[in-house]
Amino acid sequence: MSKLEKSKQKIAAIFRAARNQNITVKQGKARLSDKTYNDYEKIVMKYANKISKDFNISDVTKWKPVMFMKYVNEAVDDWKSGNLGVAFSIKQERAALEFFRHATIKTNTFKSEIECVDKDEIKKMLDFNHVRRSGRYTHTLSADLESSSRLLEEIKNSRSHHTEVAYHAYKIAMLTGARLKDVMNLTVGNINLNGTVNFTGTVKIEKSKGGLTRNVPIPEDTLEYLRELMEGKKSGDRIIRLYKEGDERKTMRNESAMRKLSGIVTAAGERAGLNKVETVSYKYRDENGKTKFRTTEIKVTASFHTARKTFVNERFVFYNSMDEERQKSMLEERLKDEKVMKKYQQSKQRINKTRSSGDRELYHYENAMFLASLDSGHFRVDVLEQFYLLRETLKEERIRVGKRV
């Protein structure tokens, strides 16, 4: 067996132990989702191949931070040339290696820590060159209810064995904020007919991104729609199933089913005229270290995630349209949960971090974003503002309180 294969076996062993021990980088954080563990493992395995090829080093214990900096510098060059997607990919690779470094300590797989990445040095390099993720650079379409409804109608026109299932899967995501994998795993038992003061029922999303489980409040019309899909099924039965060539004796694996559904949605978005090309500007540093500006084109396409973004936009509008008294009452009810209160305090801290004139409370529209973030499971007002909410939706509210648009 080659040294590289032996190293890969050790990498696999570290990730197995990390899963079994529920290891996370930050203390007190919830267990990572299985998908995150898997994604990180694939990234580290791919990195092992790159190091072997580029540095002729197959022994994982000999990795050094300077090696990863080679790829950071390449990402910076890509950024300067207009490939803005590297901001996400290089940070994901950094996170995977940071997790791997941390796991080598926690699992005691090696005699000492493998110092394969210097997080602070990477951050400094990326910040200096203005390499950052931004909602303006995303390739995934955000949509309101009207646009998503157009997409739904176009999904109906798809020439596929899975057209009807794709329609229901997208609609469930649009009404509950579930990710594609969450929709595939949704069972009859996850639908709760007992609601809250403001909603008729709830949908339990189990082991979603980050390993989180949440209960999403849903109104009567959504509950009635889900009841129809549940008819004739047992508690443990999945609501959405795909079959090979429509043959119910041949169940399609989740990964294949997810790819199939994603393809149907994107093609429908093209036919519906929702996919578009946008020109965006970005900053970078030239060879003399001076900040410069360029423009590049980004293709924005409808995807299954568009349904989730639609849900967030609709929930924001719902909470923001409430009068102060009703919104405050709803917020206070949610803040009785200690975890929710902690997230709320963190949101306030982020907003007040750079203020010199004293702390302030969240504005009405920011409270609406926080409530929508609870329903979507993001818990981050800034994430919703950057990547989910339509700019037109927020513009008026930001002007109202004197914030930049």
XYZ file of C-alpha atoms in Angstrom:
405
model
C 0.000 0.000 0.000
C 1.355 3.449 -0.932
C 2.039 6.170 1.642
C -0.784 8.228 0.136
C -3.301 5.419 0.593
C -2.110 4.910 4.183
C -2.607 8.628 4.825
C -6.097 8.449 3.339
C -6.929 5.546 5.650
C -5.877 7.684 8.618
C -7.962 10.584 7.344
C -10.985 8.283 7.060
C -10.314 6.982 10.586
C -10.207 10.520 11.964
C -13.547 11.402 10.390
C -15.157 8.163 11.624
C -14.015 8.987 15.142
C -15.151 12.607 14.753
C -18.663 11.454 13.809
C -18.823 8.950 16.674
C -17.596 11.517 19.202
C -19.728 14.361 17.762
C -16.637 16.548 17.446
C -17.067 20.207 16.485
C -14.487 22.985 16.269
C -16.238 25.390 18.635
C -17.157 24.234 22.097
C -20.877 24.195 22.787
C -21.821 24.023 19.104
C -24.365 21.436 17.978
C -23.123 18.293 16.248
C -22.353 18.791 12.582
C -24.736 17.231 10.108
C -23.682 13.994 8.425
C -23.500 15.917 5.142
C -20.989 18.381 6.635
C -18.815 15.563 7.977
C -18.955 13.904 4.546
C -18.227 17.143 2.679
C -15.260 17.936 4.922
C -13.870 14.421 4.514
C -14.116 14.637 0.710
C -12.349 18.017 0.745
C -9.494 16.717 2.920
C -9.139 13.593 0.754
C -8.969 15.776 -2.356
C -6.423 17.992 -0.604
C -4.266 14.913 0.138
C -4.147 14.195 -3.605
C -3.214 17.805 -4.395
C -0.407 17.873 -1.821
C 0.953 14.579 -3.118
C 0.933 15.870 -6.693
C 2.138 19.450 -6.109
C 4.625 18.906 -3.262
C 5.415 15.199 -3.629
C 4.385 14.697 0.017
C 2.149 11.714 0.739
C 2.506 11.635 4.539
C -0.313 13.642 6.127
C 1.808 14.349 9.229
C 4.149 16.462 7.077
C 1.489 18.923 5.902
C 2.309 22.560 6.660
C 0.246 25.794 6.533
C 2.452 27.192 3.763
C 1.206 24.448 1.459
C -2.420 25.526 1.740
C -1.371 29.149 1.214
C -0.427 28.154 -2.353
C -4.127 27.492 -3.022
C -5.187 30.639 -1.179
C -2.956 32.679 -3.480
C -4.441 30.916 -6.501
C -7.930 31.729 -5.221
C -6.949 35.399 -4.851
C -5.741 35.421 -8.475
C -9.033 33.825 -9.552
C -10.939 36.488 -7.623
C -9.037 39.261 -9.392
C -9.954 37.735 -12.759
C -13.670 37.718 -11.879
C -14.253 34.185 -10.546
C -16.120 35.345 -7.430
C -17.236 31.837 -6.501
C -13.768 31.130 -5.071
C -14.705 33.152 -1.976
C -17.017 30.339 -0.916
C -14.884 27.400 -2.054
C -11.596 28.529 -0.476
C -13.318 29.326 2.820
C -15.036 25.936 2.791
C -11.658 24.249 2.198
C -10.158 26.274 5.030
C -13.014 25.241 7.334
C -12.553 21.568 6.380
C -8.817 21.643 7.119
C -9.367 23.563 10.353
C -11.862 20.904 11.411
C -9.397 18.163 10.425
C -6.611 19.854 12.419
C -8.900 20.092 15.438
C -10.076 16.486 15.057
C -6.488 15.178 15.000
C -6.143 16.561 18.527
C -9.506 15.408 19.863
C -9.354 11.871 18.465
C -5.714 11.228 19.473
C -5.130 9.574 16.084
C -1.645 11.065 15.883
C 0.955 11.751 18.565
C 0.719 15.486 17.961
C -1.448 18.063 16.220
C -1.124 18.366 12.439
C -0.601 22.068 11.825
C -1.927 22.033 8.280
C -3.637 25.419 8.188
C -3.202 28.890 9.719
C -6.710 30.313 9.912
C -5.616 33.825 10.922
C -3.060 34.140 8.131
C -5.619 33.022 5.554
C -8.214 35.480 6.850
C -5.679 38.283 6.703
C -4.803 37.429 3.087
C -8.427 37.179 1.964
C -9.490 40.356 3.784
C -6.591 42.348 2.338
C -7.551 41.324 -1.198
C -11.293 41.938 -0.566
C -12.142 38.272 -1.215
C -15.500 37.772 0.459
C -18.867 36.158 0.023
C -21.758 38.467 -0.733
C -25.406 38.129 -1.573
C -24.677 40.194 -4.688
C -22.451 37.411 -6.002
C -24.764 34.460 -5.439
C -25.801 32.302 -8.396
C -29.039 31.150 -6.727
C -32.190 33.082 -7.563
C -34.132 34.694 -4.713
C -37.831 34.955 -5.463
C -41.097 36.214 -4.066
C -44.262 34.116 -4.000
C -45.374 35.296 -7.450
C -42.129 34.239 -9.154
C -41.974 30.915 -7.315
C -45.588 30.226 -8.294
C -44.638 30.800 -11.944
C -41.807 28.339 -11.475
C -44.197 25.795 -9.953
C -46.495 26.055 -12.958
C -43.559 25.529 -15.301
C -42.441 22.475 -13.311
C -45.828 20.979 -14.202
C -44.856 21.212 -17.871
C -41.674 19.189 -17.412
C -41.380 16.083 -19.592
C -40.232 13.705 -16.887
C -41.454 10.626 -15.028
C -40.959 12.734 -11.904
C -42.877 15.889 -12.826
C -45.644 15.459 -10.235
C -43.211 14.579 -7.450
C -40.971 17.535 -8.386
C -43.988 19.842 -8.181
C -44.923 18.646 -4.687
C -41.318 18.614 -3.451
C -40.750 22.225 -4.558
C -44.087 23.346 -3.130
C -43.352 21.721 0.247
C -39.998 23.548 0.365
C -41.665 26.815 -0.620
C -44.260 26.475 2.164
C -42.016 25.146 4.941
C -38.514 26.439 4.196
C -37.153 22.887 4.078
C -33.952 22.202 2.168
C -34.037 19.573 -0.584
C -32.568 16.872 1.657
C -35.078 17.797 4.393
C -37.945 17.377 1.928
C -36.655 13.957 0.888
C -36.489 12.858 4.536
C -39.866 14.288 5.568
C -42.248 11.641 6.936
C -45.934 11.650 7.811
C -44.915 11.591 11.487
C -43.124 14.927 11.050
C -46.416 16.721 10.406
C -47.924 17.932 13.678
C -51.595 18.919 13.697
C -51.203 20.781 16.993
C -50.350 24.358 16.215
C -49.466 27.531 18.096
C -51.394 30.723 18.854
C -50.721 32.129 15.383
C -50.378 28.948 13.310
C -52.487 25.818 12.840
C -49.756 23.171 12.832
C -46.024 22.535 12.660
C -43.588 20.611 10.496
C -40.649 18.949 12.238
C -37.440 19.232 10.211
C -35.038 16.668 11.664
C -31.239 16.656 11.506
C -31.048 19.450 8.976
C -27.925 21.454 8.090
C -25.671 21.690 11.135
C -27.411 18.689 12.687
C -30.282 20.884 13.871
C -33.898 19.866 14.383
C -36.567 22.557 14.316
C -40.353 22.866 14.299
C -41.662 25.181 11.600
C -45.068 26.748 12.302
C -47.458 26.465 9.338
C -50.872 27.997 8.553
C -54.096 26.096 7.831
C -53.809 26.072 4.027
C -50.308 24.553 4.179
C -51.462 21.972 6.706
C -54.406 21.032 4.520
C -52.122 20.613 1.509
C -49.796 18.344 3.497
C -52.767 16.334 4.792
C -53.661 15.479 1.197
C -50.122 14.251 0.516
C -50.185 12.188 3.734
C -53.375 10.354 2.808
C -52.984 6.563 2.784
C -49.462 6.685 4.261
C -48.231 5.422 7.626
C -46.407 7.530 10.233
C -42.927 6.444 9.150
C -43.605 6.725 5.407
C -41.810 9.436 3.494
C -44.047 11.982 1.832
C -41.802 12.391 -1.207
C -40.406 9.355 -3.031
C -38.881 9.015 -6.481
C -38.910 5.786 -8.438
C -36.766 4.698 -11.361
C -38.715 5.257 -14.587
C -41.904 5.553 -12.556
C -41.708 1.918 -11.375
C -42.742 1.882 -7.694
C -40.813 -1.346 -7.159
C -37.541 0.519 -7.767
C -36.914 3.292 -5.254
C -34.353 5.873 -6.303
C -31.495 6.644 -3.925
C -31.656 10.051 -2.213
C -28.553 11.419 -3.965
C -29.865 10.471 -7.411
C -33.347 11.739 -6.577
C -31.975 15.081 -5.399
C -29.972 15.548 -8.597
C -33.034 14.685 -10.686
C -35.284 17.154 -8.826
C -32.668 19.910 -8.986
C -32.357 19.468 -12.747
C -36.128 19.666 -13.247
C -36.363 22.895 -11.227
C -33.453 24.628 -13.001
C -34.804 23.703 -16.445
C -38.245 25.002 -15.435
C -36.664 28.271 -14.296
C -35.110 28.676 -17.743
C -38.444 28.090 -19.483
C -40.182 30.476 -17.084
C -37.708 33.235 -17.951
C -36.475 33.500 -14.369
C -32.832 32.642 -15.026
C -30.803 35.737 -15.850
C -27.325 37.217 -16.192
C -26.394 40.072 -13.852
C -23.442 42.450 -13.993
C -21.843 42.994 -10.589
C -18.902 45.074 -9.400
C -16.247 43.851 -7.000
C -13.064 45.084 -5.317
C -9.575 43.646 -5.538
C -5.951 44.675 -4.892
C -3.635 45.298 -7.814
C 0.078 44.370 -7.895
C 0.892 47.645 -6.078
C -1.570 46.911 -3.266
C -4.060 49.557 -4.399
C -7.806 48.869 -4.251
C -9.378 48.672 -7.699
C -12.871 47.971 -9.012
C -14.009 45.677 -11.813
C -17.257 44.276 -13.141
C -18.104 40.724 -14.107
C -21.188 38.799 -15.186
C -22.901 36.220 -12.996
C -25.574 33.818 -14.178
C -28.380 33.643 -11.617
C -30.535 30.536 -11.922
C -33.575 29.088 -10.234
C -32.726 26.090 -8.091
C -34.443 24.047 -5.435
C -32.968 26.463 -2.892
C -35.059 29.208 -4.498
C -38.088 27.644 -2.784
C -36.446 28.094 0.616
C -35.571 31.687 -0.215
C -39.206 32.277 -1.177
C -40.317 30.923 2.194
C -37.965 33.313 4.008
C -39.205 36.306 1.999
C -42.842 35.427 2.684
C -42.230 34.905 6.406
C -40.412 38.222 6.623
C -43.322 40.029 4.968
C -45.738 38.246 7.328
C -43.884 39.280 10.492
C -42.999 42.754 9.236
C -46.612 43.581 8.355
C -47.696 43.038 11.981
C -48.280 46.010 14.235
C -45.764 46.608 17.028
C -47.899 45.045 19.754
C -48.588 41.797 17.921
C -45.000 41.379 16.738
C -43.715 42.026 20.265
C -46.121 39.463 21.683
C -45.006 36.840 19.166
C -41.345 37.609 19.767
C -41.723 37.373 23.543
C -43.397 33.987 23.159
C -40.445 32.664 21.134
C -37.869 34.191 23.507
C -39.115 31.992 26.351
C -36.874 29.329 24.818
C -33.373 29.837 26.271
C -31.640 28.888 23.025
C -33.740 31.382 21.071
C -32.995 34.097 23.636
C -29.281 33.397 23.261
C -29.545 33.719 19.465
C -31.465 36.978 19.862
C -28.793 38.413 22.134
C -26.141 37.408 19.604
C -28.065 39.226 16.862
C -28.124 42.371 18.990
C -24.401 42.081 19.658
C -23.638 41.828 15.925
C -25.736 44.885 15.154
C -24.138 46.945 17.943
C -20.564 45.717 17.471
C -19.373 48.754 15.518
C -21.677 51.394 17.048
C -19.988 54.239 18.926
C -23.168 55.972 20.086
C -24.404 53.234 22.404
C -26.368 50.044 21.922
C -29.803 50.035 20.323
C -32.650 47.561 20.150
C -33.524 45.772 16.926
C -35.788 47.724 14.579
C -39.235 46.386 13.706
C -38.016 44.962 10.393
C -34.959 43.407 12.082
C -37.228 41.630 14.566
C -39.206 40.389 11.565
C -35.977 39.056 10.050
C -35.105 37.353 13.327
C -38.502 35.642 13.515
C -38.147 34.525 9.899
C -34.664 33.237 10.719
C -36.117 31.068 13.502
C -38.583 29.494 11.091
C -35.855 28.858 8.505
C -33.343 27.563 11.054
C -30.634 30.079 10.166
C -30.821 32.150 13.367
C -28.759 34.866 11.681
C -30.347 38.186 10.707
C -27.251 39.148 8.707
C -27.362 35.916 6.666
C -31.009 36.502 5.733
C -30.306 40.124 4.852
C -27.299 39.219 2.678
C -28.357 36.013 0.935
C -32.108 35.464 1.212
C -34.234 38.584 1.223
C -34.960 40.472 -1.981
C -33.273 43.860 -2.053
C -36.538 45.545 -3.060
C -38.228 43.996 -0.016
C -35.716 45.548 2.379
C -35.095 48.863 0.646
C -38.161 50.697 1.960
C -37.629 49.433 5.511
C -33.979 50.471 5.560
C -34.856 53.944 4.257
C -37.547 54.248 6.929
C -34.977 53.894 9.739
C -32.232 55.888 8.004
C -29.975 52.992 7.027
C -28.011 52.717 3.797
C -29.688 50.962 0.842
